[in-house]
XYZ file of C-alpha atoms in Angstrom:
605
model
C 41.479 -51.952 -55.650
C 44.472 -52.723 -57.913
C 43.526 -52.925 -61.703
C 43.000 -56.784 -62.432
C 42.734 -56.813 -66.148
C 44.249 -54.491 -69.227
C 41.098 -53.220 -70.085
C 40.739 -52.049 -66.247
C 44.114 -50.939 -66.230
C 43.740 -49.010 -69.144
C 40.569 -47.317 -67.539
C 42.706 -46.901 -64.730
C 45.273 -45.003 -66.876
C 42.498 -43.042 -68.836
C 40.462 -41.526 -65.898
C 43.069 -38.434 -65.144
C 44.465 -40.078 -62.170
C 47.861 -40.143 -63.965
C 48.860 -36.789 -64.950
C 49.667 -36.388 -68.798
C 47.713 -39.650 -69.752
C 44.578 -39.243 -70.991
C 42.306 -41.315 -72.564
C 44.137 -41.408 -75.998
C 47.921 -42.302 -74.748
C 46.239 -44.690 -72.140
C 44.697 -46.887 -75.188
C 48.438 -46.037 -76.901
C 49.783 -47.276 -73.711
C 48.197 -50.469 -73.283
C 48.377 -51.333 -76.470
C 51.982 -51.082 -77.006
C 53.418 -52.577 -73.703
C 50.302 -55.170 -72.883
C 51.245 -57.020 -69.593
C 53.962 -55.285 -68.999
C 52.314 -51.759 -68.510
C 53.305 -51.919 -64.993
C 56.648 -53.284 -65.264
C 57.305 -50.297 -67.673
C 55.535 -47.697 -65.795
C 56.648 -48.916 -62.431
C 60.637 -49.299 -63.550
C 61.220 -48.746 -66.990
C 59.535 -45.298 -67.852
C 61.927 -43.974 -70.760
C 60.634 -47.113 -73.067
C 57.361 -44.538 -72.589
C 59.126 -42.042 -75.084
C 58.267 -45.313 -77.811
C 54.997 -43.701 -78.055
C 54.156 -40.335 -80.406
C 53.389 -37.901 -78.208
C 55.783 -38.754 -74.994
C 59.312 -37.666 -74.275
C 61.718 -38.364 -72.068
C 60.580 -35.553 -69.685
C 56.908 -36.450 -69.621
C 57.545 -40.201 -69.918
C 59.336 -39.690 -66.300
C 56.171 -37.491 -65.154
C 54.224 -40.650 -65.462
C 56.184 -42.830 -63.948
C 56.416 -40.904 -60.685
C 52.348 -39.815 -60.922
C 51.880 -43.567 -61.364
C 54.409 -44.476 -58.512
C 52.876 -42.196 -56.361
C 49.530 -43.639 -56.703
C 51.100 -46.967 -56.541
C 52.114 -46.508 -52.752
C 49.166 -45.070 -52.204
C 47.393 -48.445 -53.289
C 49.535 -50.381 -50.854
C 49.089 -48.320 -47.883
C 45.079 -47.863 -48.245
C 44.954 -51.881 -48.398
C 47.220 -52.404 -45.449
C 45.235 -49.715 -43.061
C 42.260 -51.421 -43.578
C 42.686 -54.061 -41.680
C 42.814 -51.592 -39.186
C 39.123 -49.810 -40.024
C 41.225 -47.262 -41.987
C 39.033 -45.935 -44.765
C 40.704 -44.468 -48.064
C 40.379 -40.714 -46.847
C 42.522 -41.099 -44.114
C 44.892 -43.821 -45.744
C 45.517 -40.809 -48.192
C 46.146 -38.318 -45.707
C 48.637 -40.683 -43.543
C 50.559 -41.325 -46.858
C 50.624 -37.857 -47.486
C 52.005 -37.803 -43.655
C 54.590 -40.216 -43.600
C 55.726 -40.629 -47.222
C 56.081 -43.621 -49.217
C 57.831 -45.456 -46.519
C 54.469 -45.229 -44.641
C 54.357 -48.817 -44.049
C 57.728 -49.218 -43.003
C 57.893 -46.565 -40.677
C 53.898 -47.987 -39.046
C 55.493 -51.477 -38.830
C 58.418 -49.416 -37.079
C 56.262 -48.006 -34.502
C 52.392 -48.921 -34.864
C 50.957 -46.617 -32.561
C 51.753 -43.613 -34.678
C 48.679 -44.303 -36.683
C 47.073 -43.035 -33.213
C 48.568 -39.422 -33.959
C 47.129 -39.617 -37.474
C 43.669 -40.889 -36.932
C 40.835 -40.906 -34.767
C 39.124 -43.863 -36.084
C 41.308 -46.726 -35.287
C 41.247 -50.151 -34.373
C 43.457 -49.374 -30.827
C 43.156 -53.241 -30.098
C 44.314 -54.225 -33.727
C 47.292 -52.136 -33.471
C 48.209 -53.031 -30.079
C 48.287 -56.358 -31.290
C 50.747 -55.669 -34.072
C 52.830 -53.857 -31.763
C 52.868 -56.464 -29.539
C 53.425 -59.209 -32.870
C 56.311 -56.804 -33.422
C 58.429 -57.992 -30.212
C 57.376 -54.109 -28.640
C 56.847 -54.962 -24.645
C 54.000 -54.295 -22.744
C 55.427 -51.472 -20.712
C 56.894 -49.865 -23.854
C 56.601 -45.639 -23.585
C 55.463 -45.515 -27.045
C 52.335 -47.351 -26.270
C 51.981 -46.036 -22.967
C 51.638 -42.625 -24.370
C 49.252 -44.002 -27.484
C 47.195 -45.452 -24.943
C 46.768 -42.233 -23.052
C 46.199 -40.677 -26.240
C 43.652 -42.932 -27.882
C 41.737 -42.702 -25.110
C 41.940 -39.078 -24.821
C 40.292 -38.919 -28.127
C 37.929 -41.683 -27.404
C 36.339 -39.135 -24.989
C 36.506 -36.429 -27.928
C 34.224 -38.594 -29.887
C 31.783 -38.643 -27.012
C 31.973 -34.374 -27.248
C 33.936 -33.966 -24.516
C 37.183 -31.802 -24.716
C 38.729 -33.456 -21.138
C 38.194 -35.530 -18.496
C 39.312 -36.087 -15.038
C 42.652 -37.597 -14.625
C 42.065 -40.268 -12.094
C 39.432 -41.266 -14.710
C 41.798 -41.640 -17.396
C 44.648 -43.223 -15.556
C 41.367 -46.101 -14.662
C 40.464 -46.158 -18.057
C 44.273 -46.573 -19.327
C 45.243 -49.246 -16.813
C 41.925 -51.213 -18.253
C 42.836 -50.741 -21.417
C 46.601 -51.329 -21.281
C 46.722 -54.081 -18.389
C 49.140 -52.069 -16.441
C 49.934 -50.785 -13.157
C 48.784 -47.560 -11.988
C 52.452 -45.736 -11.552
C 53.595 -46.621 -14.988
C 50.653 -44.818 -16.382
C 50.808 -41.619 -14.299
C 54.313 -41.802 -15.144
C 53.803 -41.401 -19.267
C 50.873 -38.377 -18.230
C 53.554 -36.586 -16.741
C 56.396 -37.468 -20.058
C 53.877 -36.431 -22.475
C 52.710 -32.868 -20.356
C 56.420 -32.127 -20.691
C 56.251 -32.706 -24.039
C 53.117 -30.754 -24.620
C 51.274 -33.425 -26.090
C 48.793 -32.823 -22.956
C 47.701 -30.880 -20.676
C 47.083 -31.486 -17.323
C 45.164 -28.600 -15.427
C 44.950 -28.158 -11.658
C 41.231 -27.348 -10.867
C 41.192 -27.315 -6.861
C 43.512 -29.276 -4.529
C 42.088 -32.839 -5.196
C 41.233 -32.755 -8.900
C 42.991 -32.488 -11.544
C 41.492 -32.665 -15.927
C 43.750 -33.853 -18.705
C 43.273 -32.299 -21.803
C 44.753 -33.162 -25.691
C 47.006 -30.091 -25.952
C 45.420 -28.539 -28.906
C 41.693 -29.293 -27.373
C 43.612 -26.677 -24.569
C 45.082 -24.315 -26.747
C 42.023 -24.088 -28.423
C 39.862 -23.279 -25.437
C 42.393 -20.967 -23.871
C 42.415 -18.760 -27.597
C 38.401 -18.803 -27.630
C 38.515 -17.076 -23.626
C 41.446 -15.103 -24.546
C 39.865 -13.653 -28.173
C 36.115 -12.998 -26.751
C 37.398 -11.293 -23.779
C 39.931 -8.982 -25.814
C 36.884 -7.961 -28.054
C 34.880 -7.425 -25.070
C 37.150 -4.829 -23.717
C 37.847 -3.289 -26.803
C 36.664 0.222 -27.774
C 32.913 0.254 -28.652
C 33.600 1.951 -32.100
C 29.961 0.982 -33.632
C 27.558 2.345 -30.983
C 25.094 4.111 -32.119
C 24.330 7.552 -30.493
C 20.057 8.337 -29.519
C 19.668 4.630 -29.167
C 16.603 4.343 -27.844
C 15.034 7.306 -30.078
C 16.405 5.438 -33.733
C 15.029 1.828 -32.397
C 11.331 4.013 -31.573
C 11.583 5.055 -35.086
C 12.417 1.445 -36.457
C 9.229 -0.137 -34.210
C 6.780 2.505 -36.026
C 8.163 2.020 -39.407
C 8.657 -1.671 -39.357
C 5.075 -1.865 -37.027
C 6.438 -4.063 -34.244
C 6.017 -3.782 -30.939
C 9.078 -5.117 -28.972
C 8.553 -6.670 -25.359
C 11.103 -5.231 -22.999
C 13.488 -8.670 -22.861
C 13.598 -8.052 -27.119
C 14.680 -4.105 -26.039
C 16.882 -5.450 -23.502
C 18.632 -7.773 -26.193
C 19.137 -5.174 -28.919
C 20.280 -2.365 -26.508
C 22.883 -5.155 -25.281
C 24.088 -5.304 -28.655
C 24.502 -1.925 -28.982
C 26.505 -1.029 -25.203
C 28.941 -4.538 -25.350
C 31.240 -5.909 -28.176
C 29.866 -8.918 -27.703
C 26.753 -10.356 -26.149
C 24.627 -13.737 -26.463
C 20.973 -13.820 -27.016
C 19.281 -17.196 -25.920
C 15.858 -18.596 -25.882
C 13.923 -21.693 -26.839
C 11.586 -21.514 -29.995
C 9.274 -18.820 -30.132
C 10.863 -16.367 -27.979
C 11.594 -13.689 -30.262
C 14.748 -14.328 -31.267
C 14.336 -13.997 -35.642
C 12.594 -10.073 -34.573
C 15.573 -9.230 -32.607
C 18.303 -10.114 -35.636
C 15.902 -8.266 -38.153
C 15.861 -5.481 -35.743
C 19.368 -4.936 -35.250
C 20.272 -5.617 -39.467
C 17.677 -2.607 -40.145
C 19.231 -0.379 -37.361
C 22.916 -0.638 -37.718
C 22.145 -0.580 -41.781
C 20.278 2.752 -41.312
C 24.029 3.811 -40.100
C 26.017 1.881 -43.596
C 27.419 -0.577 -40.718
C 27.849 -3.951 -42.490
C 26.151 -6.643 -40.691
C 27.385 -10.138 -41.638
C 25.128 -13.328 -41.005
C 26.259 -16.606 -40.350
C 25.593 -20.828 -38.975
C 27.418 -23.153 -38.597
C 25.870 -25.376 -40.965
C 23.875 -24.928 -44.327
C 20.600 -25.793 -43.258
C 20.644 -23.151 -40.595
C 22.260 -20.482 -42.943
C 19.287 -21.346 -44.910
C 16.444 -20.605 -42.386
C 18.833 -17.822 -41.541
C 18.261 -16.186 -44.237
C 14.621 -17.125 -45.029
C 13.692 -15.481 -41.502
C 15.764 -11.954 -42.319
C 15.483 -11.896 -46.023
C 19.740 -11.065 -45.827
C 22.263 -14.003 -47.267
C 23.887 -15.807 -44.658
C 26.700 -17.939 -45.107
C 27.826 -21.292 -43.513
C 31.005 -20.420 -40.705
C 33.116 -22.205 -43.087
C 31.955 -20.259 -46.467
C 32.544 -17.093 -44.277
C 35.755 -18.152 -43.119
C 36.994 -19.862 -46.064
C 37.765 -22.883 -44.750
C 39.450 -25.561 -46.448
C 40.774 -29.329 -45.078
C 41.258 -27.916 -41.303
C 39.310 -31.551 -39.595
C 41.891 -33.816 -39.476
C 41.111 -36.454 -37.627
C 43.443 -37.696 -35.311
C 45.909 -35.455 -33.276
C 46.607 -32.831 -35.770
C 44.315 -30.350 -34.980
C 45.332 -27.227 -36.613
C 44.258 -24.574 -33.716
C 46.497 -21.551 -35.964
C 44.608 -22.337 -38.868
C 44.903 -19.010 -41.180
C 41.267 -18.451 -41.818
C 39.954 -15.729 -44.018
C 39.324 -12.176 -41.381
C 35.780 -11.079 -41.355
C 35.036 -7.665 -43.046
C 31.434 -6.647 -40.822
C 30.982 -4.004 -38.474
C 28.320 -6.592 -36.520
C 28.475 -10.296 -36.873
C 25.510 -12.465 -35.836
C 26.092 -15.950 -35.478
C 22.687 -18.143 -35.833
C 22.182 -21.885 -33.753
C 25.620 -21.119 -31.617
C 24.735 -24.372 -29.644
C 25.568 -26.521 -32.749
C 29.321 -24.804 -33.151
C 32.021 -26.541 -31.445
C 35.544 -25.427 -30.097
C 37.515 -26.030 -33.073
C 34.988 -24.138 -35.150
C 34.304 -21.667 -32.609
C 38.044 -20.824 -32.491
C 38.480 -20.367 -35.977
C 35.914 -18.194 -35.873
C 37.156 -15.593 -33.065
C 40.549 -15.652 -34.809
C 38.682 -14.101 -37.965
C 37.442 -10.972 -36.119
C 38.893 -7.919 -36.077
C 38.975 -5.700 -32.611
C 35.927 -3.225 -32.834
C 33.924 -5.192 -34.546
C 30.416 -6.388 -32.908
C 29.679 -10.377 -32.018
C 26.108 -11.134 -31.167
C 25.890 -15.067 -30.451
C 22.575 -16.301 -30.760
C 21.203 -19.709 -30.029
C 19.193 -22.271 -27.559
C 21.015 -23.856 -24.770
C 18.712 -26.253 -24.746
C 19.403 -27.769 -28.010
C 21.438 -30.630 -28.384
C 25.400 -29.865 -28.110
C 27.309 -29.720 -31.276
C 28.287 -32.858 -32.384
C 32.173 -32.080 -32.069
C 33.983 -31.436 -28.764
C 32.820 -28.833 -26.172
C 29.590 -27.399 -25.356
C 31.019 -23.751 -27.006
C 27.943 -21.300 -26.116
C 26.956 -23.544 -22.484
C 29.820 -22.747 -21.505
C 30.641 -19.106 -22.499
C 26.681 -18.431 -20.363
C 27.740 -20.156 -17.521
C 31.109 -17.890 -16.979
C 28.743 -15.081 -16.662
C 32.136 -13.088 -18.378
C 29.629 -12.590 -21.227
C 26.980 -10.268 -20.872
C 24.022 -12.846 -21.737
C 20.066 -11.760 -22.501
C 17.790 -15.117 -21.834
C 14.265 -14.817 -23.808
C 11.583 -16.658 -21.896
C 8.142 -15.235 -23.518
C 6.517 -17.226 -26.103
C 4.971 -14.778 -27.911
C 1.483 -14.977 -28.734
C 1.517 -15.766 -32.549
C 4.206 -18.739 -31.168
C 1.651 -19.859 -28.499
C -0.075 -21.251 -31.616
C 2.059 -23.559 -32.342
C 1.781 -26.999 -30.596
C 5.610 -27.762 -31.112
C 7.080 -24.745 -29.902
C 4.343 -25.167 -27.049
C 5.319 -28.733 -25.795
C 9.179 -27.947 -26.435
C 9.304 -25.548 -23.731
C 6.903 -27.917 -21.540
C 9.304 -30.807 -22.103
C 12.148 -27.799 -20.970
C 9.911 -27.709 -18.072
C 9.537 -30.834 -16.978
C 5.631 -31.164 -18.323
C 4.022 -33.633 -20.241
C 3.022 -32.857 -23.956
C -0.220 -30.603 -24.028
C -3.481 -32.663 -23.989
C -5.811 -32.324 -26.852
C -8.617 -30.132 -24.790
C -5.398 -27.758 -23.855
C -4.594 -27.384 -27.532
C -8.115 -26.768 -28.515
C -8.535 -24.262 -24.831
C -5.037 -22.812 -26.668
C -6.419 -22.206 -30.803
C -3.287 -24.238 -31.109
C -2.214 -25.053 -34.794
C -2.471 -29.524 -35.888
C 1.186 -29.559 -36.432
C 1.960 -31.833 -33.683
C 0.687 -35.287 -32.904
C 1.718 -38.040 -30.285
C 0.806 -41.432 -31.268
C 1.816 -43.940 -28.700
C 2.283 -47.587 -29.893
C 3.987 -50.406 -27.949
C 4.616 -52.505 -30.867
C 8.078 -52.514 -33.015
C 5.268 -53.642 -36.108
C 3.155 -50.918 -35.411
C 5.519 -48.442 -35.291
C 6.722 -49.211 -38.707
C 3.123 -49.324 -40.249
C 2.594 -45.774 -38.700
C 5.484 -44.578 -39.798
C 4.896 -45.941 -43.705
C 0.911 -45.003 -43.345
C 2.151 -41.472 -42.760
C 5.388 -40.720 -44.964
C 3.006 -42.449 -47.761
C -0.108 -40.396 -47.700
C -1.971 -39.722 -44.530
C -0.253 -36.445 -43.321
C -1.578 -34.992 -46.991
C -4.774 -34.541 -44.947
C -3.381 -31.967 -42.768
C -1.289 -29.734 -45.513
C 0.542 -30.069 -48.842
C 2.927 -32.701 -47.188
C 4.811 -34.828 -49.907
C 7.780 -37.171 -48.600
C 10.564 -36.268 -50.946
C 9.971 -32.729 -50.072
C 8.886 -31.995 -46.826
C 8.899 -35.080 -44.605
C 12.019 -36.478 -42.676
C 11.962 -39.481 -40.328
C 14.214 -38.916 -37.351
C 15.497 -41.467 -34.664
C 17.616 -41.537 -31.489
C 19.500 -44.373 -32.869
C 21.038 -46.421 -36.104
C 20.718 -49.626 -34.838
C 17.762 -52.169 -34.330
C 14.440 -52.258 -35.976
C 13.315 -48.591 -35.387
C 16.812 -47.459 -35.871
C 18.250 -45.564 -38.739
C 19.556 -48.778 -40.533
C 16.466 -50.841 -40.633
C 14.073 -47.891 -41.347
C 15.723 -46.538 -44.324
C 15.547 -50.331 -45.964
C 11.888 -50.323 -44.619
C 11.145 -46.554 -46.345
C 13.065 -46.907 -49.486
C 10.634 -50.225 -50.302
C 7.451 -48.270 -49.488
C 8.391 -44.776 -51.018
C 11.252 -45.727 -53.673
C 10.789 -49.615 -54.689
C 12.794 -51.294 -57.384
C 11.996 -50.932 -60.527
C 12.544 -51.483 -64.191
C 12.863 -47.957 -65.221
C 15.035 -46.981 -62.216
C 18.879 -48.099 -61.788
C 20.686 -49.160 -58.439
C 24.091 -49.809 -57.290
C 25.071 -52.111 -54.623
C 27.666 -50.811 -52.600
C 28.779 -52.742 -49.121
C 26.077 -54.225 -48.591
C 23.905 -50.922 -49.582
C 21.390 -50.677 -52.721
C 21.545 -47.421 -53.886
C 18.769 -46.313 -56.106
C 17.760 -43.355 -58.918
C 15.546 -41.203 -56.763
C 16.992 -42.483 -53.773
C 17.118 -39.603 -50.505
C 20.318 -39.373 -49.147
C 22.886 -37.497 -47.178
C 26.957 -36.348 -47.214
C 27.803 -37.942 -43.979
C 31.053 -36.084 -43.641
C 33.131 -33.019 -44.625
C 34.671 -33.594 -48.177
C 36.284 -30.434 -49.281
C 37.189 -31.454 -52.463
C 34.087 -32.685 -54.271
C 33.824 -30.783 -57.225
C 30.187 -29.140 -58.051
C 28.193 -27.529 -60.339
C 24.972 -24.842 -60.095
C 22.752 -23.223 -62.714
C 20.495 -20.899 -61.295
C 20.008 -17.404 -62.632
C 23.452 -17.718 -63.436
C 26.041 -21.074 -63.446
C 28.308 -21.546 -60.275
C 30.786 -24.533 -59.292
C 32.983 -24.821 -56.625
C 34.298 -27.510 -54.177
C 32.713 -28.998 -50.863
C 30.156 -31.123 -49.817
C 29.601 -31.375 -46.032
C 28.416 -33.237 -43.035
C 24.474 -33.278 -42.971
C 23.929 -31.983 -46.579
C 20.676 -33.559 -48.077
C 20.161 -34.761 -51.862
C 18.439 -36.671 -54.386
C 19.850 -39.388 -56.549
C 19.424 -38.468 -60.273
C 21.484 -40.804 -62.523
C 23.483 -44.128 -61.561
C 25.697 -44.734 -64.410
C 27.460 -47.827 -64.573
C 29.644 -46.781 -67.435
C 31.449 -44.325 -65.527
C 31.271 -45.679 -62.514
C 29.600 -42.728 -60.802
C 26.230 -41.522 -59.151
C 25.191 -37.705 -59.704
C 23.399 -36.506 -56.841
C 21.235 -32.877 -56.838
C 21.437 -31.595 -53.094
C 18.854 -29.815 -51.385
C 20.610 -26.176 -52.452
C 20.767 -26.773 -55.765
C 24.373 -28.502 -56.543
C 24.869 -30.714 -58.687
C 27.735 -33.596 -57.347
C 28.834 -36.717 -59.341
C 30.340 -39.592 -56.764
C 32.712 -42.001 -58.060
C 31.082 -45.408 -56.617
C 34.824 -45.436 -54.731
C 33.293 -42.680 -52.939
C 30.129 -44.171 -51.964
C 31.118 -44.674 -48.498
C 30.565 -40.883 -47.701
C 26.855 -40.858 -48.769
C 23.776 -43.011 -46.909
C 19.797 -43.123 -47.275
C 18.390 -40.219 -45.154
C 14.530 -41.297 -45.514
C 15.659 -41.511 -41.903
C 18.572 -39.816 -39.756
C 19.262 -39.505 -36.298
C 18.565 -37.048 -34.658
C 22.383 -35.645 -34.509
C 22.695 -36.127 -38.234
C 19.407 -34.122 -38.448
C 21.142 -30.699 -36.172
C 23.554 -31.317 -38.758
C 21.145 -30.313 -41.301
């Protein structure tokens, strides 16, 4: 929002938006030029030099930091009538310049190349305000190409063609042969693709969705055929040794996986819980270690990297730590697929939960590794698919190019476990294990079914057991160890409702505590919440045994609320890692309540 008064202004001014104006000059500033700050920053900036401190060189710094900042003001208010947030208003100024709204009133649908998130209907509407016809190419092709990203959303990477053309005559209101017409303009212009897949069908893809998919193939079969440089010689002698030191016995399928490891480049090890899977990685560190190989462990997200590391007692990193990522999700069209990412000095890389990586990631990732070196994928088909486009390590097993180990034994100390239990029987097709099985089994009390038909008495249950009653069965304390999941954000027992429902019962207003109302949204001190997407510039801090800071907060990352201070307009927040982040209440729009998530935003975790 646009300053309204002086004193705002000169907050404005003071908070290092502007460079060379601090807090000092901004006062200076205000005072000197009163109501006509803007006029003389906007048009006038040499009457700056007035003030001690400011010459003619920095006075025309300011001018263009404030101008700059200016247009950026005018093009984040007139995207969001469009549902264009601030993020993206920032990146499509940075796009088309400060004739941004010019050139969208020129041509509306190029805000479909830019972002993802648009209002397709609002723009079409403009367009159409604009005097652009109906049959126009322009939006045509935007149609094909909103819709094309539509199905991205959805985690799909293409879609049949006859679909699309259906879906883009619906959309559009136009006949059939002016749509298959644009499909063919725009796979000229490699803005698509449009694959043959046998003599009747035929898939469109977004060209970089292709590229992207055709580099992943390209990259894992190259290492595969590579020379095996790190096999180790006396295989199955050294892994004897490691089984009577270590005091393991490995079933034949763990064997199987390890010796995989050791006779391909690269190999995938799946299983559902329980299966072995945490032995085999430990297995494989300790032997190619015993030969100074450097094994390198990575997930795709933090939460994973986490229990990656807890289970192996070696640091792993996040893929995009490891791979140094910086701003490479743009939104809309411009997915960078020759993103330079950081290459991967390891002799073996295993890569944890390979079911939550999607095709973007996964070929940012293959791009980073050096011929010779060893990939080991590792994760459980029958997990939920990433929450980005493509179903990466699905289908890499079902080309059967990959030489692919699948773990099926529980083992025994598993078998214990009622949720490991009833996830494969669900797998299976089974209902959840009665309570005479579990107690036929020894099985542990760390799963419970409680069927109620009511919405009321699902809520009560849910508060009766985040509050107190699960205390009976372990050290179980909300803030710490208990999350509420659900399949959905909307309706009583969604996401929305629940977290207004659990914030009452386990974080209720209070004198001593402050809040922030933001949209709608009361945010209070002590408050659990999550980053719900990837901000790469979010500055942090860290004091463990030693102080850290860096940048990045991402999709999925947990936290508490510690202060809400109204005087600088910000909100620190203390993740679940550690960090330390302070949110400018502009920014509020990236954070919500996680006392419950859905169940995607929880694989995110």
């Amino acid at each position: 929002m646009m300053p309204q008064t002086l004193d705002a202004l000169e907050k404005y001014l003071a908070n290092g938006t502007i460079k060379g104006i601090g807090p000092a000059t901004a006062k200076k500033i205000i005072n000197t030029f009163q109501d006509e700050t803007i006029h003389i920053l906007k048009y006038e900036p040499e009457k700056l030099a007035y003030i001690k401190g400011i010459n003619l060189e920095k006075a025309r710094d300011i001018s263009e930091s404030f101008n700059e900042n200016w247009d950026l003001w005018q093009i984040v208010g007139f995207l969001e009538r469009f549902g264009i947030g601030p993020e993206n208003s920032k990146r499509i100024y940075k796009e088309l310049g400060k004739d941004a709204i010019a050139k969208i009133e020129e041509n509306p649908y190029v805000l479909i190349d830019l972002s993802r998130g648009v209002d397709f209907k609002q723009i079409d509407k403009m367009a159409m305000d604009l005097g652009i016809s109906s049959e126009n190419e322009k939006r045509v092709q935007s149609g094909i190409k909103y819709s094309l990203l539509r199905i991205s959303i959805n985690g799909h990477v293409c879609v049949e063609k006859e679909n699309l053309i259906k879906f883009v005559q619906d959309l559009l209101k136009l006949e059939r042969k002016i749509v298959e017409n644009s499909l063919i303009n725009l796979n000229v212009k490699e803005e698509i693709v449009i694959e043959k897949i046998n003599d009747n069908d035929n898939i469109v893809y977004l060209y970089p969705y292709y590229k992207a998919e055709c580099n992943i193939a390209e990259r894992l079969i190259g290492l595969k055929r590579s020379e095996n440089k790190k096999e180790i010689k006396r295989f199955n002698s050294e892994l004897r040794k490691i089984e009577k030191e270590s005091n393991i016995e490995l079933s034949e399928k763990q064997k199987e996986a390890i010796r995989t490891v050791n006779e391909e480049n690269v190999c995938i090890i799946t299983g559902g819980p329980g299966t072995g899977k945490t032995t085999i990685m430990k297995t494989i560190i300790e032997l190619y270690e015993k030969f100074d190989k450097k094994v390198v462990l990575c997930a795709p997200t933090g939460r994973a990297a986490k229990k990656m590391t807890e289970a192996t007692g070696k640091e792993a990193k996040t893929l995009h730590r490891l791979l140094e990522i910086g701003k490479t999700e743009e939104e809309g069209l411009l997915k960078k697929i020759d993103y330079e990412v950081a290459p991967i000095d390891a002799d073996v890389i295993i890569v944890d939960e390979v079911s939550m990586v999607d095709v973007f990631l996964m070929n940012y990732l293959v791009n980073a590794i050096y011929k010779g070196t060893k990939l080991v994928l590792v994760g459980d088909i029958d997990q939920l698919p990433s929450v980005g486009p493509g179903s990466v390590l699905k289908d890499i097993i079902e080309s059967e190019t990959i030489k692919t180990v699948h773990l099926d034994k529980i083992f025994r100390q598993a078998r214990k476990s009622k949720i490991i239990v009833n996830a494969h029987r669900v797998n299976e097709g089974k209902a959840f294990l009665t309570q005479e099985e579990a107690i036929k089994n020894e099985s542990n009390n760390d799963f419970f079914y409680i069927k109620e038909s009511k919405t009321e008495n699902v809520i009560n249950q849910l508060v009766s057991l985040c509050k107190d009653r699960l205390k009976k069965y372990g050290d179980y304390e909300f803030f710490d160890n208990i999350q509420v999941i659900s399949p959905t954000k909307k309706g009583p027992l969604g996401t929305k409702e629940l977290n207004k429902v659990l914030q009452e019962a386990l974080n209720p207003e209070s004198d001593f505590k402050k809040q922030k109302n933001s949209m709608g949204v009361i945010f209070r001190e002590q408050d659990k919440v999550m980053q719900i997407r990837n901000n790469y510039d979010i500055y942090w801090e860290r004091e463990n045994l030693e102080y850290e800071a860096g940048s990045g907060v991402f999709n999925g990352e947990l936290g508490t609320i510690e202060t809400i201070d109204d005087d600088e307009k910000q909100i620190k927040i203390r993740f679940d890692d550690n960090k330390v982040a302070w949110y400018a209440y502009s920014n509020l729009d990236e954070i919500e309540h996680a006392y419950a998530v859905t169940v995607h935003k929880a694989q995110r975790q």
